[in-house]
Short mmCIF file of N, CA and C in Angstrom, two decimals:
data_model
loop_
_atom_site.label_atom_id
_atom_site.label_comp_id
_atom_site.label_asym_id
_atom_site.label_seq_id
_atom_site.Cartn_x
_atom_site.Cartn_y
_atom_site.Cartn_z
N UNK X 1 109.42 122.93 56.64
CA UNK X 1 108.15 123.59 56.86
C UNK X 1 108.03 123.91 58.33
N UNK X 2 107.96 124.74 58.64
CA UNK X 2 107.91 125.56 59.74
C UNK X 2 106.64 126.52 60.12
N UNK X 3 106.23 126.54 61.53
CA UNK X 3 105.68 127.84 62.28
C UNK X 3 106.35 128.42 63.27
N UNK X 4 106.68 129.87 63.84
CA UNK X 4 106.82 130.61 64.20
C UNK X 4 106.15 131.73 65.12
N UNK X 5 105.81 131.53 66.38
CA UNK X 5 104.33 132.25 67.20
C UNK X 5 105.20 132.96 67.35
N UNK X 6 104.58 134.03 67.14
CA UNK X 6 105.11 135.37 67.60
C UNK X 6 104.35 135.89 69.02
N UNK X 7 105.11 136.97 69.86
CA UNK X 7 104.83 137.61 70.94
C UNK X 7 103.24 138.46 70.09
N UNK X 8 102.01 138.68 71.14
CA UNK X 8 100.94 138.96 70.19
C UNK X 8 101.34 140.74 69.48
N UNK X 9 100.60 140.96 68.49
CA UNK X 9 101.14 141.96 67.21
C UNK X 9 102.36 142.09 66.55
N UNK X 10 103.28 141.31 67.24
CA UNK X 10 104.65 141.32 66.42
C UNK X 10 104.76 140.59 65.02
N UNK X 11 103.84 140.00 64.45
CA UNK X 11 103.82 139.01 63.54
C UNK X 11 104.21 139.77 62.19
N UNK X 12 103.72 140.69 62.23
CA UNK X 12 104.05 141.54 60.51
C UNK X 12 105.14 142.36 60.76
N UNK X 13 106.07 142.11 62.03
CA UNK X 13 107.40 142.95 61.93
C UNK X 13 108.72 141.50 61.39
N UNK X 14 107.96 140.26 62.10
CA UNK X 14 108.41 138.88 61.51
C UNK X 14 108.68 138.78 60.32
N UNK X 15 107.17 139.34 59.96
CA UNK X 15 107.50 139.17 58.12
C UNK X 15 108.58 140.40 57.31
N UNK X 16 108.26 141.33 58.37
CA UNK X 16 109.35 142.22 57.60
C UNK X 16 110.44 141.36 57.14
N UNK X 17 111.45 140.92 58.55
CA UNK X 17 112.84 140.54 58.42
C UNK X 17 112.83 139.16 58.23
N UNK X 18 111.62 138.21 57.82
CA UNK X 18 112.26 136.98 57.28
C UNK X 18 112.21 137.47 55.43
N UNK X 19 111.03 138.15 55.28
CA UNK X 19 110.96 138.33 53.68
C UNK X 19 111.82 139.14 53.16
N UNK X 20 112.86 139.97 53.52
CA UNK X 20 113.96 140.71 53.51
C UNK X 20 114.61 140.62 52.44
N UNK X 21 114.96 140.98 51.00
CA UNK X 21 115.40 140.33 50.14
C UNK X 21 116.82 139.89 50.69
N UNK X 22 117.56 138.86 50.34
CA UNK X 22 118.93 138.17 50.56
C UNK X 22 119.42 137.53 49.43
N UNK X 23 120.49 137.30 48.88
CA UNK X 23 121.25 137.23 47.56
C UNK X 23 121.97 135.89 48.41
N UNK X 24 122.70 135.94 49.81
CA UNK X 24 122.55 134.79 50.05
C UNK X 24 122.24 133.77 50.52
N UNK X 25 120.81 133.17 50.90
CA UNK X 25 120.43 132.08 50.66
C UNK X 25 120.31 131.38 49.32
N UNK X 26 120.21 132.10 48.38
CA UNK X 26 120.24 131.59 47.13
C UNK X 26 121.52 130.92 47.36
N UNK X 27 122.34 132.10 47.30
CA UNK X 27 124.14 131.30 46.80
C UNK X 27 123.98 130.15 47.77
N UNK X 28 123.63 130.12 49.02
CA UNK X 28 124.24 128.62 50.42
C UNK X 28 122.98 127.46 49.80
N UNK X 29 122.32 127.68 48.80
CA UNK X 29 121.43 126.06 48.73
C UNK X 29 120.26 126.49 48.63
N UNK X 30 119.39 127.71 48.82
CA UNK X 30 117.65 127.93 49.08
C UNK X 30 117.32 127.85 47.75
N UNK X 31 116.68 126.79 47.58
CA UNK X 31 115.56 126.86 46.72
C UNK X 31 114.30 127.83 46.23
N UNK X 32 113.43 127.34 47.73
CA UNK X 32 112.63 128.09 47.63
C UNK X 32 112.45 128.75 49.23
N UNK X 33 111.92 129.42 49.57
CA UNK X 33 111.82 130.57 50.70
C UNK X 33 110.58 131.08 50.81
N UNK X 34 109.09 130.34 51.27
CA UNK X 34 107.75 131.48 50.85
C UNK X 34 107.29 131.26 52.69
N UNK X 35 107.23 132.38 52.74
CA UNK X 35 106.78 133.00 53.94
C UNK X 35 105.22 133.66 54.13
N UNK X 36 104.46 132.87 54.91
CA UNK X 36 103.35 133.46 54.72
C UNK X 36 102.55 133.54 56.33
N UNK X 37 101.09 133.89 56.28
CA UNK X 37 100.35 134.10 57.03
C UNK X 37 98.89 133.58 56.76
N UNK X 38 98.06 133.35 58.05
CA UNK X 38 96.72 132.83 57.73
C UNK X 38 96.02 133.84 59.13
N UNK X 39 94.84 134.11 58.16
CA UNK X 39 93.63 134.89 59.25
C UNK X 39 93.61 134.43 60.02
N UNK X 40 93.77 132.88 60.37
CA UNK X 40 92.95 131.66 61.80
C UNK X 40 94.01 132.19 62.95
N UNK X 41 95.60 132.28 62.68
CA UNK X 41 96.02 132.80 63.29
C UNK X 41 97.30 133.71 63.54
N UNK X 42 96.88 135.00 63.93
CA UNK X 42 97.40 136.22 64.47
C UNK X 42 98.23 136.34 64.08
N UNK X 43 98.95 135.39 65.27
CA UNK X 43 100.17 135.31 65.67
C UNK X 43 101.21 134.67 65.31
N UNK X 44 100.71 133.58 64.12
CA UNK X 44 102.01 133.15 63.41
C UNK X 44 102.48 133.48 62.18
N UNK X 45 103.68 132.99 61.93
CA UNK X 45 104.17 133.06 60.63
C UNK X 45 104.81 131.66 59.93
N UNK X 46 104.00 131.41 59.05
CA UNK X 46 104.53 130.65 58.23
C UNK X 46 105.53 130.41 57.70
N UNK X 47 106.52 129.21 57.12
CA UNK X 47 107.32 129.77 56.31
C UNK X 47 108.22 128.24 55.99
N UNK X 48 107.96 127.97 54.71
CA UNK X 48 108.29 127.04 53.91
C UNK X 48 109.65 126.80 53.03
N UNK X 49 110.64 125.76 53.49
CA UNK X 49 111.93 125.97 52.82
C UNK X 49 112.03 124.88 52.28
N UNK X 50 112.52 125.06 51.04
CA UNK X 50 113.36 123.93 50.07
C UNK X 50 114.80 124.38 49.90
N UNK X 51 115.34 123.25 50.21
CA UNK X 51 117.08 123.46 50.36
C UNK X 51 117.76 122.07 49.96
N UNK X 52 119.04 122.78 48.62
CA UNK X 52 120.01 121.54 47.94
C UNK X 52 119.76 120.75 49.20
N UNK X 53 120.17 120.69 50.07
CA UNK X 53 120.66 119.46 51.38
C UNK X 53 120.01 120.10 52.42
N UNK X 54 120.22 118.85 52.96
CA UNK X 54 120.06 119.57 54.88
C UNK X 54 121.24 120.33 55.42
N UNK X 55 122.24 119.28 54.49
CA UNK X 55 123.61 120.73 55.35
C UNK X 55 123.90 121.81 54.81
N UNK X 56 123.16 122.05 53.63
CA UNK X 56 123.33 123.18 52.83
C UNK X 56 122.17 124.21 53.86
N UNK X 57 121.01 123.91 54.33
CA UNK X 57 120.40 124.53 55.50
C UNK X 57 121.08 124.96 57.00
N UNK X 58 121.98 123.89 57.34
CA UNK X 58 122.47 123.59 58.87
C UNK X 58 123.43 124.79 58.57
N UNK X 59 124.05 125.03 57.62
CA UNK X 59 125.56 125.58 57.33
C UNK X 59 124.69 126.97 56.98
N UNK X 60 123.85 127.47 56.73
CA UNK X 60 123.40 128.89 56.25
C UNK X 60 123.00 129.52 57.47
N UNK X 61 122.73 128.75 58.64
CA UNK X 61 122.83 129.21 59.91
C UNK X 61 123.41 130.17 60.88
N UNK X 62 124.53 129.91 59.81
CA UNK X 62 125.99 130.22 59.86
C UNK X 62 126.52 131.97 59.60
N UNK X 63 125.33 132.25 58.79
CA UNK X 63 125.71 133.16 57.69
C UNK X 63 125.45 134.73 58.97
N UNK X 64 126.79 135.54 58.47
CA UNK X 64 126.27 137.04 59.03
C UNK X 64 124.92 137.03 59.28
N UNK X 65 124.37 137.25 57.95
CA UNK X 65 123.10 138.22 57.14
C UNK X 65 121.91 137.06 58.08
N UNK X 66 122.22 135.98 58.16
CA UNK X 66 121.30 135.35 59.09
C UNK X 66 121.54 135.08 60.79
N UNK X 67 122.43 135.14 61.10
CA UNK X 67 122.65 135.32 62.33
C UNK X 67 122.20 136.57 62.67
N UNK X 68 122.39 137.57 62.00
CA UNK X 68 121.46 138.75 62.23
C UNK X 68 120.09 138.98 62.25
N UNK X 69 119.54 138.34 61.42
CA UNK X 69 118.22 138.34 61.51
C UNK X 69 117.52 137.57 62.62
N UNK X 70 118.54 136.38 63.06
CA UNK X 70 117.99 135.67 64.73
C UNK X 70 118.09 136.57 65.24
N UNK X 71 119.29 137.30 65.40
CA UNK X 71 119.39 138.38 66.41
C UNK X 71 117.92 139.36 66.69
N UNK X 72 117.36 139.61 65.59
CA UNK X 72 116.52 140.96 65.39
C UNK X 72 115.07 139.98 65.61
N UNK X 73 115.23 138.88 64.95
CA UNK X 73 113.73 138.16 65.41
C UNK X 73 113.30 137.71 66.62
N UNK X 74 114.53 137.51 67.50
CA UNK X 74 114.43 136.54 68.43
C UNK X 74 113.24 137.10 69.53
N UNK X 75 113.62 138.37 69.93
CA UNK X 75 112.64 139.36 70.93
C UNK X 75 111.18 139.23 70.34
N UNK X 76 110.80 139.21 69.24
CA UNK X 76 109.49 139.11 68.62
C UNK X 76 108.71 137.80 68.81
N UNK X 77 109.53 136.65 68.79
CA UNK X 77 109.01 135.43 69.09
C UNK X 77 108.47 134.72 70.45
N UNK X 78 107.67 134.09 70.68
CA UNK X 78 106.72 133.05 72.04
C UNK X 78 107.47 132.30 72.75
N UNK X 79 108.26 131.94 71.45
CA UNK X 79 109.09 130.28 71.94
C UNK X 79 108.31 129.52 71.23
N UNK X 80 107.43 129.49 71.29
CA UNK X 80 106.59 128.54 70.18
C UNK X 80 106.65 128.25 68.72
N UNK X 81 107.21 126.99 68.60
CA UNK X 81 107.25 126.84 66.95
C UNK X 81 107.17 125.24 66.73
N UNK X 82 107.04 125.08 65.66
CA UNK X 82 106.53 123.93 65.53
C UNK X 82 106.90 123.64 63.87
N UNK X 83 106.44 122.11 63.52
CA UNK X 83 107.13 122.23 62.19
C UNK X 83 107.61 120.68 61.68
N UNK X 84 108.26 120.66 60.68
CA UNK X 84 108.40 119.27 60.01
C UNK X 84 109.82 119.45 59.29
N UNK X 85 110.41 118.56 58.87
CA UNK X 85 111.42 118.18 57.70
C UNK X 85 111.00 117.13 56.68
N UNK X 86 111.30 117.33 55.84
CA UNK X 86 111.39 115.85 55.05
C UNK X 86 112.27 116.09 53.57
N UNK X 87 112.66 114.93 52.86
CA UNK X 87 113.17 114.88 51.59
C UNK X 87 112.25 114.82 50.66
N UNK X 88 112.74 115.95 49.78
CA UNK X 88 111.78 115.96 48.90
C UNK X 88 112.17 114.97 47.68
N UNK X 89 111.19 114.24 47.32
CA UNK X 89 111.58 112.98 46.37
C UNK X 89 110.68 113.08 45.00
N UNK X 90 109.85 114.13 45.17
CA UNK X 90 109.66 114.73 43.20
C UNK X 90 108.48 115.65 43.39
N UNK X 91 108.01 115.76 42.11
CA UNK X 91 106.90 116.74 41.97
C UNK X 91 106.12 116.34 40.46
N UNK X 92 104.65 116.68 40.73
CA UNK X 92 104.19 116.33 38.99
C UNK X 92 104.66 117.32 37.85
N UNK X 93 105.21 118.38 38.61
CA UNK X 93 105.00 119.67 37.62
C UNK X 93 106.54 119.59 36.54
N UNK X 94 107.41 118.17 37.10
CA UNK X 94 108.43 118.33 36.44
C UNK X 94 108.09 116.66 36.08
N UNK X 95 109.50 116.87 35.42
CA UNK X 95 108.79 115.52 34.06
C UNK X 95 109.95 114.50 34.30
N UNK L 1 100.50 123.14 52.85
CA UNK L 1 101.50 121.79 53.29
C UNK L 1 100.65 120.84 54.06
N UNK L 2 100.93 119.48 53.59
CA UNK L 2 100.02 118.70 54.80
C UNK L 2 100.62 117.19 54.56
N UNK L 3 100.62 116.25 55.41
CA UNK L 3 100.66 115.40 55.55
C UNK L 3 99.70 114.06 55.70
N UNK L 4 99.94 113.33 55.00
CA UNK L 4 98.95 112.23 54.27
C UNK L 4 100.00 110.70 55.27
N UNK L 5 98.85 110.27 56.65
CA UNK L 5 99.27 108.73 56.61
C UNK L 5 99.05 107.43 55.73
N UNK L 6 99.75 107.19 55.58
CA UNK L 6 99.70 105.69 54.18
C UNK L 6 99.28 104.70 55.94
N UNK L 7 98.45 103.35 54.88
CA UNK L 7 98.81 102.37 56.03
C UNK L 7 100.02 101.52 55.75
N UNK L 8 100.72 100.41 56.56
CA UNK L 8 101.84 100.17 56.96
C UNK L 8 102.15 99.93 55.24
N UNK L 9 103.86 100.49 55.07
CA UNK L 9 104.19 99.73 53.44
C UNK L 9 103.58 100.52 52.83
N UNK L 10 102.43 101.26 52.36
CA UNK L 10 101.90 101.86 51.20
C UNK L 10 102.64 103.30 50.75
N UNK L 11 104.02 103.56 51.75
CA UNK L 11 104.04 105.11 51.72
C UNK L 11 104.31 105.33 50.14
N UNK L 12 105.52 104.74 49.34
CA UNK L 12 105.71 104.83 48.11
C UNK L 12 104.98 104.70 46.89
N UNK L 13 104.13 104.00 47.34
CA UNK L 13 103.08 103.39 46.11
C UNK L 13 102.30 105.11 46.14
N UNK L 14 101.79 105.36 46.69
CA UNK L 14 101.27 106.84 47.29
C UNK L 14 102.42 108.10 46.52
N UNK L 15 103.82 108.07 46.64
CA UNK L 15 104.78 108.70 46.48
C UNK L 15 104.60 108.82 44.84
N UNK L 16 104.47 107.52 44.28
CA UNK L 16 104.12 107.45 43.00
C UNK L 16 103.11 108.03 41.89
N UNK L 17 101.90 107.31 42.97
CA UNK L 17 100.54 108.65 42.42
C UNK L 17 100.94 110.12 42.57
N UNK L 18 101.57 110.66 43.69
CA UNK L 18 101.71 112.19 43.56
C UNK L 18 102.55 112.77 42.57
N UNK L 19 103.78 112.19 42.62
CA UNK L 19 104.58 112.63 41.93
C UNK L 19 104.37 112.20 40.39
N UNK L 20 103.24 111.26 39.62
CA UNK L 20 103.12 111.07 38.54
C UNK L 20 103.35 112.73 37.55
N UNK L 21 103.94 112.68 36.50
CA UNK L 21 103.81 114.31 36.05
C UNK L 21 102.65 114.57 34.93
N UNK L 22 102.05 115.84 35.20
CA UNK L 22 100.08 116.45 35.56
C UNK L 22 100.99 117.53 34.67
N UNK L 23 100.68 117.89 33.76
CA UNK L 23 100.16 119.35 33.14
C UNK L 23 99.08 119.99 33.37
N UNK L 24 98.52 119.49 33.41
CA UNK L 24 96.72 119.75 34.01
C UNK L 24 97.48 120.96 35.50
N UNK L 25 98.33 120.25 36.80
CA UNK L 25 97.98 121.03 37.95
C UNK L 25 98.76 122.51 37.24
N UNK L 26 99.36 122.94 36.63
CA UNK L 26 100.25 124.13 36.48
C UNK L 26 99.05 124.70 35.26
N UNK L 27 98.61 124.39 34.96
CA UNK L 27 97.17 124.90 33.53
C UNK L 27 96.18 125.48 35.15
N UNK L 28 96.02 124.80 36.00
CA UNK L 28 94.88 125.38 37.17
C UNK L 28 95.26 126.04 38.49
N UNK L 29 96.76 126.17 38.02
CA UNK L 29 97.13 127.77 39.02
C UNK L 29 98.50 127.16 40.58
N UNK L 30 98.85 125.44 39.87
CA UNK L 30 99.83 125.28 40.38
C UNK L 30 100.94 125.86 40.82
N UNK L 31 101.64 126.18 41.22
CA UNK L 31 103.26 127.15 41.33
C UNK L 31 104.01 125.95 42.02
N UNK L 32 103.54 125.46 42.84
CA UNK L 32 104.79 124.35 43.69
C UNK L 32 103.76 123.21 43.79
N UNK L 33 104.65 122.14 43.77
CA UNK L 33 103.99 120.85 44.77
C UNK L 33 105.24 119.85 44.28
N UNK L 34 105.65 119.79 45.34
CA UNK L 34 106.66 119.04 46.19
C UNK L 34 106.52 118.10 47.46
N UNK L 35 106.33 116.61 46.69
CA UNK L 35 106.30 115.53 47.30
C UNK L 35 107.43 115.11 48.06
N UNK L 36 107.58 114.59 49.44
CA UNK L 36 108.58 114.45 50.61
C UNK L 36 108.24 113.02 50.93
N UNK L 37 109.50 112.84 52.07
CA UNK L 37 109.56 111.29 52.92
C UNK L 37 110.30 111.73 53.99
N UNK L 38 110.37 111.12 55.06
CA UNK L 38 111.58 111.39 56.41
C UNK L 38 111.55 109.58 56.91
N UNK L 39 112.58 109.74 56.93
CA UNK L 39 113.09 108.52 57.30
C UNK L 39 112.66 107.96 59.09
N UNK L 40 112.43 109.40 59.48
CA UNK L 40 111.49 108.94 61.47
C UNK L 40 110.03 108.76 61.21
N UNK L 41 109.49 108.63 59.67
CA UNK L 41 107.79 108.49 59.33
C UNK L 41 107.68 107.81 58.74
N UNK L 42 107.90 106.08 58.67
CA UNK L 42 108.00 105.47 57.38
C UNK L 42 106.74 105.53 56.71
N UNK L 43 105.68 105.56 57.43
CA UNK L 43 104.47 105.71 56.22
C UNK L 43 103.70 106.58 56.47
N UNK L 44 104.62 107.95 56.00
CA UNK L 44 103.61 109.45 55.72
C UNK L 44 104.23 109.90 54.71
N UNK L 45 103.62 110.91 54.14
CA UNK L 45 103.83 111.56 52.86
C UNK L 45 103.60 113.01 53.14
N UNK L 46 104.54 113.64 52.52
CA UNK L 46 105.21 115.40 53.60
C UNK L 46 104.27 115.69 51.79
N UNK L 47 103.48 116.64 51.48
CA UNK L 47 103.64 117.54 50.40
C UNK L 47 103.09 119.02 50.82
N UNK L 48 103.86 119.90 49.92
CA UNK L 48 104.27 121.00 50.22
C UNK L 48 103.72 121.79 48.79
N UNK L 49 102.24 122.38 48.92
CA UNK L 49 101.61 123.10 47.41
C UNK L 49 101.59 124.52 47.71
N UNK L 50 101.92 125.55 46.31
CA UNK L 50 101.63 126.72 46.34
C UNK L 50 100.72 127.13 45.39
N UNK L 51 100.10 127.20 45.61
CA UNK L 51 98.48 127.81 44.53
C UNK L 51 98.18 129.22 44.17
N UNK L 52 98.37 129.61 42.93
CA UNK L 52 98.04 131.11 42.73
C UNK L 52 96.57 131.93 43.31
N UNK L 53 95.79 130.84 43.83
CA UNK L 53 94.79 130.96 44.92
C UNK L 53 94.02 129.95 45.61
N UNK L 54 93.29 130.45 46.87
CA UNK L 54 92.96 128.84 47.25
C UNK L 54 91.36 128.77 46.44
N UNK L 55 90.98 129.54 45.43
CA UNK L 55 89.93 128.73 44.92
C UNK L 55 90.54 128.12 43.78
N UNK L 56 91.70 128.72 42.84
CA UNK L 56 92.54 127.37 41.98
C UNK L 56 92.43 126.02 42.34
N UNK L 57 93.59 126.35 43.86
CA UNK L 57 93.30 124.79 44.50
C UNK L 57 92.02 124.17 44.63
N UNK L 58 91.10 124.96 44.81
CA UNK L 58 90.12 124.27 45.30
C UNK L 58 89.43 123.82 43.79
N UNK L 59 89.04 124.23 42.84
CA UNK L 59 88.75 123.70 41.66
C UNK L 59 89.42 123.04 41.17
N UNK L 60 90.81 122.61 41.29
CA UNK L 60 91.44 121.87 40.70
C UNK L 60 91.08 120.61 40.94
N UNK L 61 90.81 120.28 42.27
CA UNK L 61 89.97 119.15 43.31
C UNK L 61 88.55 118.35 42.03
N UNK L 62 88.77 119.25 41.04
CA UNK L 62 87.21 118.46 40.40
C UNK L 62 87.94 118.59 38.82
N UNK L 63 89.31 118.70 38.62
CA UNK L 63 89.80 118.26 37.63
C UNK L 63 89.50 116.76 37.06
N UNK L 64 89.57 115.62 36.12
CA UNK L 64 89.41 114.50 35.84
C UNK L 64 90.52 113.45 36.88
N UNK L 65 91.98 114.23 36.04
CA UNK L 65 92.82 113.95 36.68
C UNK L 65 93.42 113.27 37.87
N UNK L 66 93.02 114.83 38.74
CA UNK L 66 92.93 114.69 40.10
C UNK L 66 91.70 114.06 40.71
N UNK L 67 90.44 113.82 40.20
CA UNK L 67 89.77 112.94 40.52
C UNK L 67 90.15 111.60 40.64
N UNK L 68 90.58 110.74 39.38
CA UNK L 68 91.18 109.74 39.59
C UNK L 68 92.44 109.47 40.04
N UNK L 69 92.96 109.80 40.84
CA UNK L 69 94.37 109.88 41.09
C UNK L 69 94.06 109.95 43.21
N UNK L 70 93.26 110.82 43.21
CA UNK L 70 92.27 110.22 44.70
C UNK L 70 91.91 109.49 44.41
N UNK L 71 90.36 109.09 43.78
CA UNK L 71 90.45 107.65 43.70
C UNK L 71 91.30 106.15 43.75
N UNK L 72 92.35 106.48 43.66
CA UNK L 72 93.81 105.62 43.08
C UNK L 72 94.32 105.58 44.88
N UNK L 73 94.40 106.83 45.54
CA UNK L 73 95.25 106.85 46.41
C UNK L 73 94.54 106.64 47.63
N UNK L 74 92.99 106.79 47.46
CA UNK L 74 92.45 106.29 48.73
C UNK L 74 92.64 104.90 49.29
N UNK L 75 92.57 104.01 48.66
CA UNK L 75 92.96 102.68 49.71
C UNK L 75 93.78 102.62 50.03
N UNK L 76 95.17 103.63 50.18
CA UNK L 76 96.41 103.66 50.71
C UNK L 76 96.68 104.16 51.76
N UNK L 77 95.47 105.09 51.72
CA UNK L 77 95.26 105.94 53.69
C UNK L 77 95.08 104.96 54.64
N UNK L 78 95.79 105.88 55.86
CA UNK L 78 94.90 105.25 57.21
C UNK L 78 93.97 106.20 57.38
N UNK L 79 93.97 107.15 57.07
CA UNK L 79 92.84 108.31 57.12
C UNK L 79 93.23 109.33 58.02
N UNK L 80 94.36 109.40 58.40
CA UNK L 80 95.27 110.76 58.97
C UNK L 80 95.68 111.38 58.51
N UNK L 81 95.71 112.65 58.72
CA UNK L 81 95.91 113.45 57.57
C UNK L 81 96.56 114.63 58.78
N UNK L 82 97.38 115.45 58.25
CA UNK L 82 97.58 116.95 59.12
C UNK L 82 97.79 118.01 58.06
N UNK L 83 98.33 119.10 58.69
CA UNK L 83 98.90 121.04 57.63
C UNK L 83 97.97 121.54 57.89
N UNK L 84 98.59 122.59 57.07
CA UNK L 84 98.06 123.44 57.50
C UNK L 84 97.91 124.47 56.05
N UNK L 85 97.11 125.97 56.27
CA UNK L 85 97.23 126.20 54.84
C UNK L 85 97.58 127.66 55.06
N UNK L 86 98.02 128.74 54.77
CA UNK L 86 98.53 129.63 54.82
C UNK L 86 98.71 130.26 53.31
N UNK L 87 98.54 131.98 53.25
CA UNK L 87 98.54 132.59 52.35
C UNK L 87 100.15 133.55 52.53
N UNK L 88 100.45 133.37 50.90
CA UNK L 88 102.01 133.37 50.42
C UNK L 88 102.07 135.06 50.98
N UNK L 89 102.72 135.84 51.91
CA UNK L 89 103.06 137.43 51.93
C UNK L 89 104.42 137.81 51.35
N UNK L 90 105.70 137.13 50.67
CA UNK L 90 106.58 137.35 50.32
C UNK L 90 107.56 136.03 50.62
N UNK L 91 108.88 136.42 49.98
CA UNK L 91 109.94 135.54 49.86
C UNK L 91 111.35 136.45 49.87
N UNK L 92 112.55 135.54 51.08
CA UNK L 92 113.21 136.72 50.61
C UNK L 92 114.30 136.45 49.03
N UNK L 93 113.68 135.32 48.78
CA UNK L 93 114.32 134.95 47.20
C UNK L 93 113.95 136.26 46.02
N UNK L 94 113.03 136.83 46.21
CA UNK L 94 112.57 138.11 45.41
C UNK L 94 112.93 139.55 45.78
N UNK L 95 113.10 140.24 45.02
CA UNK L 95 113.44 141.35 45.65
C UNK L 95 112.02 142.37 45.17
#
């Protein structure tokens, strides 16, 4: 779980290229991938990952199609980010 | 996404109430909720919800269910709490 401050108005060019469709994060481990935004503020972007492993994350780092997209995000961003990890250990919605 | 402090020892007992499995939350507009741990927090609880809106979520709050199930989990707080809440703009899992 992650935030992302963007340089101010760059935030919905963020969302362009993180919401980007990609075929692989699926294949390297992504679960889930939801990228979002809140009115309170501007300038960030949200953006929530579930991944097989942590090294199945560390290792997608890796990837062209995402090394490119640091490439293209990086100028848009504060430096500012902030954020959490943890293992996910269940959910009610599964049985 | 937000984070729930347990007091010392309670993090699992807590882990338990969340992750109990609810038909009820996916009937009131559930999509995700994914209960976490990190091994540098021994007593916090990472969960991670996606709601088909935040007044779902927010009515769901007066389900039976989820009534008793706070009830259940309040003497387990220290009463710290963090997250944040953010609205879903895409994924690049979708095309």
């Amino acid at each position: 779980m992650g935030t992302l401050e963007t340089l101010p108005g760059k935030r919905d060019q963020l969302v362009e290229i993180l919401t980007r469709h990609s075929t692989d994060l699926e294949e390297a481990g992504c679960l889930l991938y939801e990228v979002g935004v809140s009115e309170e503020s501007p300038d960030t972007v949200f953006v929530a990952e579930v991944w097989t492993s942590a090294q199945a994350h560390h290792e997608s780092l890796q990837l062209d199609s995402v090394q490119a997209a640091i490439r293209e995000a990086r100028p848009l961003l504060s430096g500012q980010m902030g954020g959490f990890r943890f293992d996910v250990v269940g959910s009610p919605l599964r049985s």
